[in-house]
Amino acid sequence: MLHDIKRVAVVGGAGYLGSALCLHLLDLGYEVASIDAHWFGDEAISSLRSRPSFTSRQIDALHADEVTPLLRGCQAVVWVAGLVGDPACDLDPGFTYGCNYRSALTLAEICKWLGIERFIFASSCSVYGQSNEVARLTEESLTNPLSFYARDKLVCEKALRAMSDETFHPTILRLSTLFGWSNRMRFDLVVNVLTAKACKGETLEICGGGQRRPFLHVKDAARAFASVLSSNLPLVSNEIFNVGGVENNHRILDIANFVCSEIPDTNVEYLSDVVDRRDYDVDFSKITDALSFKTAFSVPEGIAEIRGRMSQSNGINITDSVYINEKTTRQLINEIRRNGYHHAPMVPGLVGSAA
Ligand SMILES: NC(=O)c1ccc[n+]([C@@H]2O[C@H](COP(=O)([O-])OP(=O)(O)OC[C@H]3O[C@@H](n4cnc5c(N)ncnc54)[C@H](O)[C@@H]3O)[C@@H](O)[C@H]2O)c1
């Protein structure tokens, strides 16, 4: 931990990654301010409220007037928010543009204006899309985004890096596909959903399966953000880092095999249709060499963890909208069409409160 960074704002702090990141930063001794629209409620951070170094506010980052006072006193801002995933982002491009590009860039402008030098942005390895490269893809490799979500990430990356100067130092983390248990669980991520379905005795449907993808435990992702925060500025200023580990680069059918090893007797049906064409093999030597970052968790460990948690979560309904970004986003958009988007709306049925 660097002595000049004491207080960090985590935008998206109640999300799948954000809630794990808030906990990790608090454990490292940082003061943490979570700013989140609470689209999925605020259950994920309720256990943190008793910690004196933690504050949380239900605010959409687009609302500059409300966000600005919360950022005062912060030395770093982390963006782990926005609409996440191809299906959710495809629903309403205008809504996605506001939640992602406009919100992130507004926040970055506020940071620059307030003199907050450090801004860490969660991007995605999805920017590599579909690659025929035999060599693993580095941060210098060609990007080939296949979806609106991935294009949006790339546009944000470019805009943020263009803002960089001696007073503002963005860092871009291109995260692998996340897995593992979090207080805001997502059952729309491939490792999580295949494991959860197997736990419920459901047949796993694998479309194609040969697609290569990098994976990263949600706790390792949190550790990567902490590594950037604790690194000297010249190492991370205006840099892009792929985040993951080559030992967690797998094909989708490898994931199904890992699940079958952990949960024997699981049925797998292989379908020839390739729904998700993303296919890329990523290199992580830059973050290892520059920041000494190494992942701690393998995919099989994540599968075993989810299996254990599923057995304790009696009757959890893995298809509930709170666990599926596309479903919640659909509800949000319908509510906005009915009532307008005046303030961060709550998903009907989810209880959450500003603190
Ligand atoms: N999960 C993955 O596999 C993955 C992979 C690569 C990159 N990422 C990136 O990591 C970040 C976190 O992803 P996640 O899986 O935790 O998603 P998530 O959907 O669980 O969390 C996003 C959180 O941000 C909040 N939010 C969204 N837009 C907001 C706004 N404008 N203002 C305030 N709060 C807002 C939501 O309420 C939610 O709590 C995202 O930026 C995502 O693109 C995730």
Tab-separated table of N, CA and C in Angstrom, residues 86-151:
chain	number	residue	atom	x	y	z
A	86	ASP	N	-22.429	-9.080	-23.203
A	86	ASP	CA	-22.991	-8.814	-24.534
A	86	ASP	C	-24.523	-8.755	-24.516
A	87	PRO	N	-25.226	-9.754	-23.935
A	87	PRO	CA	-26.697	-9.732	-24.029
A	87	PRO	C	-27.301	-8.489	-23.371
A	88	ALA	N	-26.789	-8.076	-22.206
A	88	ALA	CA	-27.345	-6.901	-21.517
A	88	ALA	C	-27.084	-5.640	-22.330
A	89	CYS	N	-25.902	-5.523	-22.891
A	89	CYS	CA	-25.539	-4.295	-23.617
A	89	CYS	C	-26.245	-4.179	-24.949
A	90	ASP	N	-26.678	-5.315	-25.506
A	90	ASP	CA	-27.363	-5.298	-26.808
A	90	ASP	C	-28.817	-4.829	-26.693
A	91	LEU	N	-29.391	-4.832	-25.477
A	91	LEU	CA	-30.826	-4.600	-25.335
A	91	LEU	C	-31.246	-3.201	-25.783
A	92	ASP	N	-30.459	-2.197	-25.400
A	92	ASP	CA	-30.801	-0.812	-25.713
A	92	ASP	C	-29.500	-0.021	-25.806
A	93	PRO	N	-28.968	0.121	-27.023
A	93	PRO	CA	-27.656	0.765	-27.178
A	93	PRO	C	-27.600	2.160	-26.546
A	94	GLY	N	-28.707	2.899	-26.579
A	94	GLY	CA	-28.706	4.241	-26.000
A	94	GLY	C	-28.510	4.184	-24.489
A	95	PHE	N	-29.206	3.259	-23.848
A	95	PHE	CA	-29.075	3.074	-22.392
A	95	PHE	C	-27.649	2.632	-22.061
A	96	THR	N	-27.125	1.711	-22.867
A	96	THR	CA	-25.761	1.215	-22.635
A	96	THR	C	-24.754	2.351	-22.775
A	97	TYR	N	-24.944	3.177	-23.780
A	97	TYR	CA	-24.030	4.306	-24.003
A	97	TYR	C	-23.987	5.205	-22.757
A	98	GLY	N	-25.177	5.477	-22.176
A	98	GLY	CA	-25.232	6.329	-20.984
A	98	GLY	C	-24.586	5.673	-19.784
A	99	CYS	N	-24.908	4.389	-19.577
A	99	CYS	CA	-24.413	3.684	-18.385
A	99	CYS	C	-22.908	3.425	-18.464
A	100	ASN	N	-22.416	3.235	-19.660
A	100	ASN	CA	-21.018	2.837	-19.794
A	100	ASN	C	-20.132	4.011	-20.213
A	101	TYR	N	-20.194	4.365	-21.484
A	101	TYR	CA	-19.262	5.390	-21.988
A	101	TYR	C	-19.454	6.732	-21.270
A	102	ARG	N	-20.699	7.225	-21.280
A	102	ARG	CA	-20.906	8.575	-20.719
A	102	ARG	C	-20.604	8.608	-19.227
A	103	SER	N	-21.037	7.567	-18.495
A	103	SER	CA	-20.794	7.545	-17.045
A	103	SER	C	-19.302	7.494	-16.745
A	104	ALA	N	-18.595	6.596	-17.426
A	104	ALA	CA	-17.164	6.431	-17.132
A	104	ALA	C	-16.389	7.695	-17.489
A	105	LEU	N	-16.746	8.284	-18.636
A	105	LEU	CA	-16.008	9.484	-19.049
A	105	LEU	C	-16.356	10.696	-18.177
A	106	THR	N	-17.627	10.779	-17.757
A	106	THR	CA	-18.017	11.868	-16.842
A	106	THR	C	-17.217	11.758	-15.552
A	107	LEU	N	-17.141	10.532	-15.054
A	107	LEU	CA	-16.404	10.293	-13.815
A	107	LEU	C	-14.933	10.665	-13.972
A	108	ALA	N	-14.352	10.287	-15.096
A	108	ALA	CA	-12.937	10.598	-15.333
A	108	ALA	C	-12.735	12.115	-15.389
A	109	GLU	N	-13.693	12.819	-16.013
A	109	GLU	CA	-13.566	14.280	-16.091
A	109	GLU	C	-13.655	14.905	-14.698
A	110	ILE	N	-14.546	14.363	-13.868
A	110	ILE	CA	-14.655	14.890	-12.496
A	110	ILE	C	-13.323	14.660	-11.767
A	111	CYS	N	-12.756	13.469	-11.941
A	111	CYS	CA	-11.478	13.152	-11.283
A	111	CYS	C	-10.410	14.161	-11.700
A	112	LYS	N	-10.359	14.414	-12.985
A	112	LYS	CA	-9.331	15.326	-13.501
A	112	LYS	C	-9.541	16.722	-12.904
A	113	TRP	N	-10.782	17.120	-12.856
A	113	TRP	CA	-11.136	18.444	-12.347
A	113	TRP	C	-10.800	18.568	-10.850
A	114	LEU	N	-11.017	17.452	-10.106
A	114	LEU	CA	-10.736	17.468	-8.665
A	114	LEU	C	-9.253	17.227	-8.360
A	115	GLY	N	-8.491	16.857	-9.391
A	115	GLY	CA	-7.067	16.575	-9.160
A	115	GLY	C	-6.812	15.168	-8.642
A	116	ILE	N	-7.752	14.246	-8.884
A	116	ILE	CA	-7.527	12.840	-8.492
A	116	ILE	C	-6.747	12.189	-9.635
A	117	GLU	N	-5.522	11.811	-9.333
A	117	GLU	CA	-4.602	11.406	-10.410
A	117	GLU	C	-4.865	10.005	-10.945
A	118	ARG	N	-5.307	9.123	-10.040
A	118	ARG	CA	-5.369	7.710	-10.440
A	118	ARG	C	-6.784	7.271	-10.779
A	119	PHE	N	-6.937	6.670	-11.948
A	119	PHE	CA	-8.234	6.178	-12.395
A	119	PHE	C	-7.990	4.797	-13.015
A	120	ILE	N	-8.576	3.777	-12.427
A	120	ILE	CA	-8.365	2.416	-12.942
A	120	ILE	C	-9.671	1.934	-13.556
A	121	PHE	N	-9.599	1.530	-14.807
A	121	PHE	CA	-10.798	1.194	-15.578
A	121	PHE	C	-10.833	-0.304	-15.871
A	122	ALA	N	-11.965	-0.939	-15.531
A	122	ALA	CA	-12.139	-2.367	-15.846
A	122	ALA	C	-12.557	-2.505	-17.297
A	123	SER	N	-11.605	-2.923	-18.126
A	123	SER	CA	-11.942	-3.264	-19.507
A	123	SER	C	-12.010	-4.790	-19.592
A	124	SER	N	-11.981	-5.313	-20.793
A	124	SER	CA	-12.209	-6.756	-20.935
A	124	SER	C	-11.351	-7.321	-22.063
A	125	CYS	N	-10.926	-8.562	-21.895
A	125	CYS	CA	-10.228	-9.261	-22.987
A	125	CYS	C	-11.176	-9.512	-24.158
A	126	SER	N	-12.477	-9.241	-23.967
A	126	SER	CA	-13.431	-9.361	-25.083
A	126	SER	C	-13.039	-8.461	-26.242
A	127	VAL	N	-12.223	-7.445	-25.983
A	127	VAL	CA	-11.818	-6.551	-27.084
A	127	VAL	C	-11.050	-7.330	-28.160
A	128	TYR	N	-10.490	-8.510	-27.814
A	128	TYR	CA	-9.746	-9.301	-28.813
A	128	TYR	C	-10.689	-10.105	-29.707
A	129	GLY	N	-11.940	-10.272	-29.268
A	129	GLY	CA	-12.980	-10.876	-30.101
A	129	GLY	C	-12.662	-12.261	-30.603
A	130	GLN	N	-12.403	-12.341	-31.891
A	130	GLN	CA	-12.087	-13.642	-32.486
A	130	GLN	C	-10.732	-13.483	-33.153
A	131	SER	N	-9.815	-14.342	-32.778
A	131	SER	CA	-8.456	-14.177	-33.280
A	131	SER	C	-7.965	-15.462	-33.918
A	132	ASN	N	-7.293	-15.320	-35.057
A	132	ASN	CA	-6.691	-16.493	-35.698
A	132	ASN	C	-5.213	-16.603	-35.356
A	133	GLU	N	-4.741	-15.672	-34.515
A	133	GLU	CA	-3.324	-15.651	-34.140
A	133	GLU	C	-2.932	-16.961	-33.476
A	134	VAL	N	-1.769	-17.478	-33.827
A	134	VAL	CA	-1.267	-18.663	-33.136
A	134	VAL	C	-0.576	-18.209	-31.842
A	135	ALA	N	0.169	-17.089	-31.953
A	135	ALA	CA	0.847	-16.557	-30.761
A	135	ALA	C	-0.197	-15.953	-29.825
A	136	ARG	N	0.097	-16.026	-28.530
A	136	ARG	CA	-0.831	-15.418	-27.559
A	136	ARG	C	-0.908	-13.907	-27.765
A	137	LEU	N	-2.075	-13.350	-27.462
A	137	LEU	CA	-2.306	-11.935	-27.728
A	137	LEU	C	-1.767	-11.072	-26.598
A	138	THR	N	-0.947	-10.089	-26.973
A	138	THR	CA	-0.446	-9.140	-25.981
A	138	THR	C	-1.258	-7.852	-26.101
A	139	GLU	N	-0.949	-6.916	-25.229
A	139	GLU	CA	-1.639	-5.631	-25.229
A	139	GLU	C	-1.404	-4.881	-26.541
A	140	GLU	N	-0.359	-5.275	-27.290
A	140	GLU	CA	-0.041	-4.628	-28.566
A	140	GLU	C	-0.776	-5.274	-29.737
A	141	SER	N	-1.366	-6.437	-29.504
A	141	SER	CA	-1.985	-7.177	-30.610
A	141	SER	C	-3.204	-6.436	-31.147
A	142	LEU	N	-3.595	-6.822	-32.362
A	142	LEU	CA	-4.786	-6.221	-32.967
A	142	LEU	C	-6.023	-6.589	-32.152
A	143	THR	N	-6.930	-5.637	-32.004
A	143	THR	CA	-8.210	-5.949	-31.359
A	143	THR	C	-9.233	-6.248	-32.458
A	144	ASN	N	-10.270	-6.981	-32.079
A	144	ASN	CA	-11.303	-7.354	-33.053
A	144	ASN	C	-12.630	-7.559	-32.322
A	145	PRO	N	-13.167	-6.456	-31.749
A	145	PRO	CA	-14.378	-6.627	-30.928
A	145	PRO	C	-15.550	-7.125	-31.754
A	146	LEU	N	-16.284	-8.095	-31.200
A	146	LEU	CA	-17.404	-8.689	-31.941
A	146	LEU	C	-18.746	-8.147	-31.493
A	147	SER	N	-18.765	-7.478	-30.348
A	147	SER	CA	-20.054	-7.069	-29.772
A	147	SER	C	-20.037	-5.586	-29.440
A	148	PHE	N	-21.234	-5.065	-29.193
A	148	PHE	CA	-21.375	-3.675	-28.765
A	148	PHE	C	-20.631	-3.460	-27.437
A	149	TYR	N	-20.748	-4.434	-26.522
A	149	TYR	CA	-20.077	-4.362	-25.217
A	149	TYR	C	-18.565	-4.197	-25.401
A	150	ALA	N	-17.977	-5.026	-26.277
A	150	ALA	CA	-16.523	-4.997	-26.464
A	150	ALA	C	-16.089	-3.721	-27.181
A	151	ARG	N	-16.898	-3.277	-28.157
A	151	ARG	CA	-16.559	-2.026	-28.865
A	151	ARG	C	-16.599	-0.860	-27.896
